[in-house]
């Protein structure tokens, strides 16, 4: 595809070809590649320019790339500018994709799951991606590679990459590289990335003495072997990063006990204001690290008033149309839980408890009826100590005294 603009490529199932989608980007602009599934391929997306004037603005998002066949050159997605020139390829955004596993095969490591290589690739944005490697997957460069190995002219390569909120997991038992920043690549920033590896891993590899990280922090580094990270060589980096098991579930989402919940850095809304599942960030007190924001299936909130409790709740699950909500509460003086209702429809998201006693703590529980397993959440709420009725009478007496 050449000399085109505002093109969308979406909704395709592609298999058994060397290149899934090829976008030459010769004076192309505004290309949007999304909602495609690609497998049994050599490269999912191959995009760049062999001549000058590579066009800007290509977005690759909400795609699934996995199970590549040994075509002799394996990548998840690859972007390249014009080698040995200063013509830039800019406006690349790679986000909300799941790439892997089986991007490489034994004896033939993949170059990268996401590769931005050769020439001037300016300000690529790579965020909210889940990159998966199984026991046979091995990245020859890194799961994310920005900049490559350089060229004989010594030109500066990829610049000012923004690599945010990616989750990179691997079952490969030997040594591996998670992110490689190529020769002479500068101005790069890495925030909120989660690394979970079985073997030894270099989380971020800088390819030569001219390679620079402008900042690297709020990441989570974990390996069952050894892990090397930027903060070890530069104490100004990784001052807020984590170094324990991120406690991910089988789908690589944080569990409720995960330390990466609420411990990430709040980012500009133009990058990752929602996660890989399009759940808004943040869900809790702060941003989560990694591609997924932890969202409990049910979150109940309560606010006390004058003899009332106002309840509202959010649901991150699909409920059967026949299911209902049950609300109950107990206090320090109640012998058992008082069930207020068990017939609210499944679409209800708010309810008010009335005729309560001011100045008392209530423990309120919301549960589903007709859902397996059931959803449930509990919240403590204290009602005001003095009723509005008493307060208004007191104010009236004071007003009369003042008038006299």
C-alpha positions as a Markdown table, in Angstrom:
| # | Residue | x | y | z |
|---|---|---|---|---|
| 1 | Unk | 0.0 | 0.0 | 0.0 |
| 2 | Unk | 1.5 | 3.3 | -1.1 |
| 3 | Unk | 0.4 | 7.0 | -1.3 |
| 4 | Unk | -2.7 | 6.6 | 0.7 |
| 5 | Unk | -4.2 | 8.1 | 3.8 |
| 6 | Unk | -6.8 | 7.4 | 6.4 |
| 7 | Unk | -6.9 | 3.7 | 5.7 |
| 8 | Unk | -8.3 | 1.1 | 8.2 |
| 9 | Unk | -7.4 | -2.6 | 8.1 |
| 10 | Unk | -9.5 | -4.5 | 10.6 |
| 11 | Unk | -11.5 | -7.6 | 11.3 |
| 12 | Unk | -9.2 | -10.1 | 9.3 |
| 13 | Unk | -8.2 | -13.6 | 10.2 |
| 14 | Unk | -4.8 | -14.2 | 8.5 |
| 15 | Unk | -2.8 | -17.5 | 8.6 |
| 16 | Unk | -0.2 | -19.5 | 6.6 |
| 17 | Unk | 1.6 | -16.6 | 4.9 |
| 18 | Unk | 5.1 | -15.1 | 5.4 |
| 19 | Unk | 3.8 | -11.6 | 6.2 |
| 20 | Unk | 0.3 | -11.0 | 7.7 |
| 21 | Unk | -0.1 | -7.3 | 6.8 |
| 22 | Unk | 2.4 | -5.3 | 4.8 |
| 23 | Unk | 2.2 | -1.5 | 4.9 |
| 24 | Unk | 4.9 | 0.1 | 2.8 |
| 25 | Unk | 4.3 | 3.6 | 4.2 |
| 26 | Unk | 5.6 | 5.4 | 1.0 |
| 27 | Unk | 3.9 | 8.7 | 1.6 |
| 28 | Unk | 1.0 | 6.9 | 3.5 |
| 29 | Unk | -0.5 | 8.7 | 6.5 |
| 30 | Unk | -3.1 | 7.8 | 9.0 |
| 31 | Unk | -3.1 | 4.0 | 8.7 |
| 32 | Unk | -5.1 | 2.2 | 11.4 |
| 33 | Unk | -4.6 | -1.6 | 11.9 |
| 34 | Unk | -6.8 | -3.2 | 14.5 |
| 35 | Unk | -8.9 | -6.2 | 15.5 |
| 36 | Unk | -7.0 | -8.6 | 13.4 |
| 37 | Unk | -5.9 | -12.2 | 14.3 |
| 38 | Unk | -2.7 | -13.6 | 12.8 |
| 39 | Unk | -1.0 | -16.9 | 13.2 |
| 40 | Unk | 1.2 | -19.4 | 11.3 |
| 41 | Unk | 3.0 | -16.4 | 9.8 |
| 42 | Unk | 6.6 | -15.1 | 9.7 |
| 43 | Unk | 5.7 | -11.5 | 10.7 |
| 44 | Unk | 2.3 | -10.2 | 11.8 |
| 45 | Unk | 2.8 | -6.6 | 10.6 |
| 46 | Unk | 5.7 | -5.5 | 8.4 |
| 47 | Unk | 5.7 | -1.7 | 7.9 |
| 48 | Unk | 8.2 | 0.8 | 6.7 |
| 49 | Unk | 9.9 | 2.3 | 3.7 |
| 50 | Unk | 12.8 | 1.3 | 1.5 |
| 51 | Unk | 13.1 | 4.8 | 0.0 |
| 52 | Unk | 12.9 | 8.3 | 1.4 |
| 53 | Unk | 9.8 | 9.9 | 2.8 |
| 54 | Unk | 8.3 | 7.2 | 4.9 |
| 55 | Unk | 4.8 | 8.5 | 5.9 |
| 56 | Unk | 3.7 | 9.1 | 9.5 |
| 57 | Unk | 1.0 | 7.9 | 11.8 |
| 58 | Unk | 0.5 | 4.2 | 11.9 |
| 59 | Unk | -1.5 | 2.7 | 14.8 |
| 60 | Unk | -1.4 | -1.1 | 15.5 |
| 61 | Unk | -3.8 | -2.0 | 18.3 |
| 62 | Unk | -6.2 | -4.6 | 19.6 |
| 63 | Unk | -4.6 | -7.3 | 17.5 |
| 64 | Unk | -3.7 | -10.9 | 18.3 |
| 65 | Unk | -0.5 | -12.4 | 16.9 |
| 66 | Unk | 0.7 | -15.9 | 17.9 |
| 67 | Unk | 2.0 | -19.3 | 16.8 |
| 68 | Unk | 4.3 | -18.3 | 14.0 |
| 69 | Unk | 5.7 | -20.9 | 11.6 |
| 70 | Unk | 9.5 | -21.1 | 10.9 |
| 71 | Unk | 9.6 | -18.9 | 7.8 |
| 72 | Unk | 13.2 | -18.1 | 8.5 |
| 73 | Unk | 12.5 | -14.6 | 9.9 |
| 74 | Unk | 10.2 | -14.3 | 12.8 |
| 75 | Unk | 8.8 | -11.2 | 14.5 |
| 76 | Unk | 5.5 | -10.2 | 16.0 |
| 77 | Unk | 5.4 | -6.8 | 14.4 |
| 78 | Unk | 8.2 | -4.9 | 12.7 |
| 79 | Unk | 8.6 | -1.2 | 11.8 |
| 80 | Unk | 11.5 | 0.2 | 9.9 |
| 81 | Unk | 12.5 | 3.6 | 8.5 |
| 82 | Unk | 15.0 | 4.2 | 5.7 |
| 83 | Unk | 18.4 | 2.9 | 6.6 |
| 84 | Unk | 21.4 | 5.3 | 6.6 |
| 85 | Unk | 19.3 | 8.4 | 6.1 |
| 86 | Unk | 17.8 | 11.1 | 8.3 |
| 87 | Unk | 14.2 | 10.7 | 6.9 |
| 88 | Unk | 12.1 | 9.9 | 9.9 |
| 89 | Unk | 9.2 | 7.5 | 10.4 |
| 90 | Unk | 7.1 | 9.0 | 13.1 |
| 91 | Unk | 3.7 | 8.6 | 14.7 |
| 92 | Unk | 4.0 | 4.9 | 15.4 |
| 93 | Unk | 1.6 | 3.7 | 18.2 |
| 94 | Unk | 1.5 | 0.0 | 19.2 |
| 95 | Unk | -1.0 | -0.6 | 22.0 |
| 96 | Unk | -3.5 | -3.1 | 23.4 |
| 97 | Unk | -2.1 | -6.1 | 21.5 |
| 98 | Unk | -1.5 | -9.6 | 22.7 |
| 99 | Unk | 1.5 | -11.1 | 21.0 |
| 100 | Unk | 2.7 | -14.6 | 21.5 |
| 101 | Unk | 3.4 | -17.3 | 22.5 |
| 102 | Unk | 5.2 | -19.3 | 19.9 |
| 103 | Unk | 6.8 | -16.4 | 18.1 |
| 104 | Unk | 10.1 | -18.4 | 17.8 |
| 105 | Unk | 10.9 | -22.1 | 17.7 |
| 106 | Unk | 13.9 | -24.1 | 19.0 |
| 107 | Unk | 17.1 | -23.1 | 17.3 |
| 108 | Unk | 15.5 | -20.1 | 15.7 |
| 109 | Unk | 15.0 | -17.2 | 18.1 |
| 110 | Unk | 12.6 | -14.4 | 17.1 |
| 111 | Unk | 14.2 | -11.0 | 16.5 |
| 112 | Unk | 11.5 | -9.4 | 18.7 |
| 113 | Unk | 7.8 | -9.5 | 19.5 |
| 114 | Unk | 7.7 | -5.7 | 18.8 |
| 115 | Unk | 10.6 | -4.4 | 16.6 |
| 116 | Unk | 11.2 | -0.7 | 15.6 |
| 117 | Unk | 14.5 | -0.9 | 13.7 |
| 118 | Unk | 16.7 | 0.9 | 11.2 |
| 119 | Unk | 16.8 | 4.6 | 10.3 |
| 120 | Unk | 15.1 | 7.3 | 12.3 |
| 121 | Unk | 12.0 | 6.1 | 14.1 |
| 122 | Unk | 10.9 | 9.1 | 16.0 |
| 123 | Unk | 8.9 | 8.9 | 19.3 |
| 124 | Unk | 7.3 | 5.4 | 19.0 |
| 125 | Unk | 4.7 | 4.8 | 21.6 |
| 126 | Unk | 4.5 | 1.2 | 22.9 |
| 127 | Unk | 2.0 | 0.6 | 25.7 |
| 128 | Unk | -0.7 | -1.8 | 27.1 |
| 129 | Unk | 0.7 | -4.8 | 25.3 |
| 130 | Unk | 0.9 | -8.3 | 26.7 |
| 131 | Unk | 3.9 | -10.2 | 25.3 |
| 132 | Unk | 4.0 | -13.9 | 26.0 |
| 133 | Unk | 6.8 | -16.4 | 25.6 |
| 134 | Unk | 6.5 | -20.1 | 26.2 |
| 135 | Unk | 9.3 | -22.6 | 27.1 |
| 136 | Unk | 10.6 | -22.5 | 23.6 |
| 137 | Unk | 10.3 | -18.8 | 22.9 |
| 138 | Unk | 13.6 | -16.9 | 22.8 |
| 139 | Unk | 14.1 | -13.2 | 21.7 |
| 140 | Unk | 17.3 | -12.8 | 19.8 |
| 141 | Unk | 17.2 | -9.1 | 20.6 |
| 142 | Unk | 14.4 | -8.4 | 23.1 |
| 143 | Unk | 10.7 | -8.8 | 23.3 |
| 144 | Unk | 10.6 | -5.1 | 22.6 |
| 145 | Unk | 13.5 | -3.8 | 20.5 |
| 146 | Unk | 13.8 | -0.1 | 19.7 |
| 147 | Unk | 16.7 | 1.0 | 17.5 |
| 148 | Unk | 18.4 | -2.2 | 16.5 |
| 149 | Unk | 22.2 | -2.4 | 16.0 |
| 150 | Unk | 22.9 | 0.8 | 14.0 |
| 151 | Unk | 24.6 | 1.2 | 10.6 |
| 152 | Unk | 28.0 | 2.0 | 9.2 |
| 153 | Unk | 27.3 | 5.7 | 8.9 |
| 154 | Unk | 26.9 | 6.0 | 12.7 |
| 155 | Unk | 23.5 | 7.8 | 12.3 |
| 156 | Unk | 21.3 | 8.1 | 15.4 |
| 157 | Unk | 18.4 | 5.6 | 15.3 |
| 158 | Unk | 15.1 | 5.4 | 17.1 |
| 159 | Unk | 14.6 | 8.3 | 19.4 |
| 160 | Unk | 12.4 | 9.2 | 22.4 |
| 161 | Unk | 10.5 | 5.9 | 22.7 |
| 162 | Unk | 7.7 | 5.8 | 25.2 |
| 163 | Unk | 7.3 | 2.3 | 26.6 |
| 164 | Unk | 4.6 | 2.2 | 29.2 |
| 165 | Unk | 2.4 | -0.4 | 31.0 |
| 166 | Unk | 3.4 | -3.5 | 29.1 |
| 167 | Unk | 3.4 | -6.9 | 30.6 |
| 168 | Unk | 6.2 | -9.3 | 29.4 |
| 169 | Unk | 6.1 | -12.9 | 30.6 |
| 170 | Unk | 8.3 | -15.8 | 29.6 |
| 171 | Unk | 8.6 | -19.5 | 30.5 |
| 172 | Unk | 12.0 | -19.7 | 28.7 |
| 173 | Unk | 14.4 | -21.3 | 31.1 |
| 174 | Unk | 17.7 | -19.8 | 29.8 |
| 175 | Unk | 18.8 | -16.2 | 29.6 |
| 176 | Unk | 16.7 | -13.6 | 27.7 |
| 177 | Unk | 16.3 | -9.9 | 27.1 |
| 178 | Unk | 13.0 | -8.2 | 27.7 |
| 179 | Unk | 13.6 | -4.7 | 26.2 |
| 180 | Unk | 16.6 | -3.8 | 24.0 |
| 181 | Unk | 17.3 | -0.1 | 23.3 |
| 182 | Unk | 19.6 | 0.0 | 20.2 |
| 183 | Unk | 22.8 | 1.9 | 19.5 |
| 184 | Unk | 22.7 | 5.7 | 19.7 |
| 185 | Unk | 19.1 | 5.7 | 20.7 |
| 186 | Unk | 18.3 | 8.5 | 23.2 |
| 187 | Unk | 15.5 | 10.1 | 25.1 |
| 188 | Unk | 13.7 | 6.9 | 25.9 |
| 189 | Unk | 11.3 | 6.6 | 28.9 |
| 190 | Unk | 10.1 | 3.3 | 30.5 |
| 191 | Unk | 7.3 | 3.4 | 33.1 |
| 192 | Unk | 4.9 | 0.9 | 34.6 |
| 193 | Unk | 6.2 | -2.2 | 32.8 |
| 194 | Unk | 5.8 | -5.7 | 34.5 |
| 195 | Unk | 8.5 | -8.3 | 33.8 |
| 196 | Unk | 7.9 | -11.9 | 34.9 |
| 197 | Unk | 10.5 | -14.4 | 33.6 |
| 198 | Unk | 11.3 | -18.0 | 34.4 |
| 199 | Unk | 15.0 | -17.8 | 33.4 |
| 200 | Unk | 17.7 | -15.2 | 33.8 |
| 201 | Unk | 16.6 | -11.9 | 32.3 |
| 202 | Unk | 18.1 | -8.6 | 31.4 |
| 203 | Unk | 15.1 | -6.4 | 31.8 |
| 204 | Unk | 16.5 | -3.4 | 29.8 |
| 205 | Unk | 19.6 | -3.8 | 27.7 |
| 206 | Unk | 21.4 | -0.7 | 26.4 |
| 207 | Unk | 23.3 | -1.5 | 23.2 |
| 208 | Unk | 26.2 | 0.9 | 23.5 |
| 209 | Unk | 27.7 | 3.8 | 25.5 |
| 210 | Unk | 25.7 | 6.3 | 23.5 |
| 211 | Unk | 22.3 | 4.7 | 24.3 |
| 212 | Unk | 20.3 | 6.6 | 26.8 |
| 213 | Unk | 17.4 | 6.2 | 29.1 |
| 214 | Unk | 15.8 | 9.6 | 29.9 |
| 215 | Unk | 13.9 | 7.9 | 32.8 |
| 216 | Unk | 13.0 | 4.4 | 33.9 |
| 217 | Unk | 10.9 | 3.8 | 37.0 |
| 218 | Unk | 7.8 | 2.3 | 38.5 |
| 219 | Unk | 8.5 | -1.0 | 36.8 |
| 220 | Unk | 8.1 | -4.5 | 38.3 |
| 221 | Unk | 11.0 | -6.9 | 37.9 |
| 222 | Unk | 10.8 | -10.6 | 38.7 |
| 223 | Unk | 12.6 | -13.7 | 37.6 |
| 224 | Unk | 12.9 | -17.2 | 39.1 |
| 225 | Unk | 16.5 | -16.8 | 38.1 |
| 226 | Unk | 18.4 | -13.6 | 38.1 |
| 227 | Unk | 17.3 | -10.2 | 36.9 |
| 228 | Unk | 19.3 | -7.2 | 35.7 |
| 229 | Unk | 17.7 | -3.8 | 35.6 |
| 230 | Unk | 18.8 | -0.2 | 34.9 |
| 231 | Unk | 18.7 | 1.0 | 38.5 |
| 232 | Unk | 21.6 | -1.3 | 39.3 |
| 233 | Unk | 24.0 | 0.8 | 37.2 |
| 234 | Unk | 22.3 | 4.2 | 37.6 |
| 235 | Unk | 20.9 | 4.9 | 41.1 |
| 236 | Unk | 18.7 | 7.7 | 39.7 |
| 237 | Unk | 16.6 | 5.1 | 37.9 |
| 238 | Unk | 14.1 | 2.6 | 39.3 |
| 239 | Unk | 13.7 | 4.4 | 42.7 |
| 240 | Unk | 10.0 | 3.4 | 42.8 |
| 241 | Unk | 10.3 | 0.0 | 41.0 |
| 242 | Unk | 9.3 | -3.3 | 42.6 |
| 243 | Unk | 11.3 | -6.5 | 42.8 |
| 244 | Unk | 9.1 | -9.4 | 44.0 |
| 245 | Unk | 6.6 | -11.8 | 42.4 |
| 246 | Unk | 3.8 | -9.7 | 40.8 |
| 247 | Unk | 1.3 | -12.5 | 41.6 |
| 248 | Unk | -0.3 | -12.7 | 38.2 |
| 249 | Unk | -3.1 | -15.2 | 37.4 |
| 250 | Unk | -3.0 | -17.6 | 34.5 |
| 251 | Unk | -4.1 | -14.9 | 32.1 |
| 252 | Unk | -1.3 | -12.6 | 33.3 |
| 253 | Unk | -3.6 | -10.2 | 35.1 |
| 254 | Unk | -2.8 | -9.1 | 38.7 |
| 255 | Unk | -4.6 | -11.0 | 41.4 |
| 256 | Unk | -6.2 | -9.2 | 44.3 |
| 257 | Unk | -3.0 | -9.7 | 46.4 |
| 258 | Unk | -0.6 | -8.4 | 43.7 |
| 259 | Unk | 1.9 | -5.7 | 44.7 |
| 260 | Unk | 1.7 | -4.0 | 41.3 |
| 261 | Unk | -1.9 | -2.8 | 42.1 |
| 262 | Unk | -2.0 | 1.0 | 42.7 |
| 263 | Unk | 1.8 | 1.3 | 42.7 |
| 264 | Unk | 2.4 | 2.6 | 39.1 |
| 265 | Unk | 3.0 | 6.1 | 37.9 |
| 266 | Unk | 0.0 | 8.2 | 36.7 |
| 267 | Unk | 0.6 | 9.0 | 33.1 |
| 268 | Unk | -0.7 | 11.5 | 30.6 |
| 269 | Unk | -4.2 | 10.5 | 29.4 |
| 270 | Unk | -3.1 | 10.4 | 25.8 |
| 271 | Unk | -1.2 | 7.2 | 26.5 |
| 272 | Unk | -2.8 | 4.6 | 28.6 |
| 273 | Unk | -5.9 | 6.0 | 30.3 |
| 274 | Unk | -7.5 | 2.6 | 29.9 |
| 275 | Unk | -5.9 | -0.8 | 30.0 |
| 276 | Unk | -5.6 | -3.8 | 27.6 |
| 277 | Unk | -9.2 | -4.7 | 28.4 |
| 278 | Unk | -10.2 | -1.0 | 27.9 |
| 279 | Unk | -10.9 | -0.7 | 31.6 |
| 280 | Unk | -10.3 | 2.9 | 32.8 |
| 281 | Unk | -7.2 | 3.7 | 34.8 |
| 282 | Unk | -7.0 | 4.0 | 37.7 |
| 283 | Unk | -9.5 | 1.6 | 39.3 |
| 284 | Unk | -8.1 | 2.1 | 42.8 |
| 285 | Unk | -5.9 | 4.6 | 44.7 |
| 286 | Unk | -3.4 | 4.7 | 41.8 |
| 287 | Unk | -2.4 | 3.3 | 38.5 |
| 288 | Unk | -1.4 | -0.4 | 38.3 |
| 289 | Unk | 1.8 | -1.6 | 36.8 |
| 290 | Unk | 1.5 | -3.7 | 33.6 |
| 291 | Unk | -1.0 | -4.0 | 30.8 |
| 292 | Unk | -4.0 | -4.8 | 33.0 |
| 293 | Unk | -5.6 | -2.6 | 35.6 |
| 294 | Unk | -7.0 | -4.7 | 38.5 |
| 295 | Unk | -10.7 | -4.3 | 38.6 |
| 296 | Unk | -12.6 | -6.3 | 41.2 |
| 297 | Unk | -15.7 | -8.1 | 39.8 |
| 298 | Unk | -17.8 | -6.1 | 42.3 |
| 299 | Unk | -17.0 | -2.9 | 44.2 |
| 300 | Unk | -19.5 | -1.6 | 46.7 |
| 301 | Unk | -19.4 | 2.0 | 48.1 |
| 302 | Unk | -21.5 | 3.5 | 50.9 |
| 303 | Unk | -22.1 | 7.0 | 52.2 |
| 304 | Unk | -23.9 | 7.7 | 55.5 |
| 305 | Unk | -26.6 | 10.4 | 55.9 |
| 306 | Unk | -29.4 | 11.2 | 58.3 |
| 307 | Unk | -30.8 | 7.8 | 59.2 |
| 308 | Unk | -29.9 | 6.5 | 55.6 |
| 309 | Unk | -27.0 | 4.9 | 53.8 |
| 310 | Unk | -26.7 | 5.6 | 50.1 |
| 311 | Unk | -25.1 | 2.6 | 48.3 |
| 312 | Unk | -23.7 | 2.4 | 44.7 |
| 313 | Unk | -21.6 | -0.2 | 43.1 |
| 314 | Unk | -19.7 | -1.1 | 39.9 |
| 315 | Unk | -19.6 | -4.5 | 38.2 |
| 316 | Unk | -16.9 | -5.8 | 36.0 |
| 317 | Unk | -18.6 | -9.1 | 35.1 |
| 318 | Unk | -21.4 | -10.3 | 32.9 |
| 319 | Unk | -24.5 | -11.2 | 35.0 |
| 320 | Unk | -27.4 | -13.5 | 33.9 |
| 321 | Unk | -30.5 | -11.6 | 33.1 |
| 322 | Unk | -32.4 | -13.7 | 35.7 |
| 323 | Unk | -30.0 | -12.8 | 38.6 |
| 324 | Unk | -30.8 | -10.4 | 41.4 |
| 325 | Unk | -29.0 | -8.4 | 44.1 |
| 326 | Unk | -29.3 | -9.1 | 47.8 |
| 327 | Unk | -28.4 | -6.4 | 50.4 |
| 328 | Unk | -28.1 | -7.0 | 54.1 |
| 329 | Unk | -26.5 | -5.4 | 57.1 |
| 330 | Unk | -25.6 | -6.0 | 60.7 |
| 331 | Unk | -24.5 | -3.7 | 63.6 |
| 332 | Unk | -22.9 | -4.3 | 67.0 |
| 333 | Unk | -26.4 | -4.6 | 68.5 |
| 334 | Unk | -28.1 | -6.8 | 65.9 |
| 335 | Unk | -28.3 | -10.5 | 66.6 |
| 336 | Unk | -28.0 | -11.4 | 63.0 |
| 337 | Unk | -27.8 | -10.0 | 59.5 |
| 338 | Unk | -30.9 | -8.0 | 58.4 |
| 339 | Unk | -31.7 | -8.7 | 54.8 |
| 340 | Unk | -33.2 | -5.6 | 53.3 |
| 341 | Unk | -33.9 | -6.9 | 49.8 |
| 342 | Unk | -33.0 | -9.8 | 47.6 |
| 343 | Unk | -35.0 | -8.8 | 44.5 |
| 344 | Unk | -33.2 | -5.9 | 42.9 |
| 345 | Unk | -32.7 | -6.6 | 39.2 |
| 346 | Unk | -29.3 | -7.4 | 37.8 |
| 347 | Unk | -29.1 | -4.0 | 36.2 |
| 348 | Unk | -29.4 | -2.1 | 39.5 |
| 349 | Unk | -26.3 | -0.1 | 40.5 |
| 350 | Unk | -27.6 | 1.9 | 43.5 |
| 351 | Unk | -29.9 | 1.6 | 46.5 |
| 352 | Unk | -30.7 | 3.6 | 49.7 |
| 353 | Unk | -31.2 | 2.0 | 53.1 |
| 354 | Unk | -33.6 | 3.9 | 55.3 |
| 355 | Unk | -34.9 | 4.1 | 58.9 |
| 356 | Unk | -31.5 | 3.5 | 60.4 |
| 357 | Unk | -30.1 | 4.7 | 63.7 |
| 358 | Unk | -27.8 | 7.7 | 63.6 |
| 359 | Unk | -24.4 | 7.5 | 65.3 |
| 360 | Unk | -24.0 | 3.8 | 64.6 |
| 361 | Unk | -21.7 | 1.7 | 62.4 |
| 362 | Unk | -23.4 | -0.5 | 59.9 |
| 363 | Unk | -21.6 | -3.3 | 58.0 |
| 364 | Unk | -23.4 | -3.7 | 54.6 |
| 365 | Unk | -23.0 | -6.6 | 52.3 |
| 366 | Unk | -24.1 | -6.7 | 48.6 |
| 367 | Unk | -24.3 | -10.2 | 47.0 |
| 368 | Unk | -25.6 | -11.7 | 43.7 |
| 369 | Unk | -28.4 | -14.2 | 43.7 |
| 370 | Unk | -28.4 | -16.7 | 40.9 |
| 371 | Unk | -24.7 | -16.3 | 39.9 |
| 372 | Unk | -22.1 | -19.1 | 40.2 |
| 373 | Unk | -19.7 | -18.4 | 41.8 |
| 374 | Unk | -21.6 | -15.5 | 43.6 |
| 375 | Unk | -20.2 | -12.0 | 43.7 |
| 376 | Unk | -20.1 | -10.3 | 47.0 |
| 377 | Unk | -18.6 | -7.1 | 48.6 |
| 378 | Unk | -18.9 | -5.6 | 52.1 |
| 379 | Unk | -18.4 | -2.0 | 53.2 |
| 380 | Unk | -18.6 | -0.4 | 56.7 |
| 381 | Unk | -20.5 | 2.9 | 57.0 |
| 382 | Unk | -21.0 | 5.2 | 60.0 |
| 383 | Unk | -24.1 | 7.3 | 60.2 |
| 384 | Unk | -24.0 | 10.9 | 61.4 |
| 385 | Unk | -24.0 | 11.3 | 65.2 |
| 386 | Unk | -26.9 | 13.9 | 65.3 |
| 387 | Unk | -30.0 | 13.9 | 63.1 |
| 388 | Unk | -30.9 | 16.8 | 60.9 |
| 389 | Unk | -34.3 | 17.0 | 62.8 |
| 390 | Unk | -32.6 | 17.6 | 66.1 |
| 391 | Unk | -30.1 | 20.0 | 64.5 |
| 392 | Unk | -32.9 | 22.1 | 62.9 |
| 393 | Unk | -34.8 | 22.3 | 66.3 |
| 394 | Unk | -31.7 | 23.4 | 68.1 |
| 395 | Unk | -31.0 | 26.0 | 65.4 |
| 396 | Unk | -34.6 | 27.3 | 65.8 |
| 397 | Unk | -34.3 | 27.8 | 69.6 |
| 398 | Unk | -31.0 | 29.6 | 69.1 |
| 399 | Unk | -32.6 | 31.8 | 66.4 |
| 400 | Unk | -35.5 | 32.7 | 68.8 |
| 401 | Unk | -33.1 | 33.5 | 71.6 |
| 402 | Unk | -31.1 | 35.8 | 69.3 |
| 403 | Unk | -34.3 | 37.6 | 68.2 |
| 404 | Unk | -35.3 | 38.2 | 71.8 |
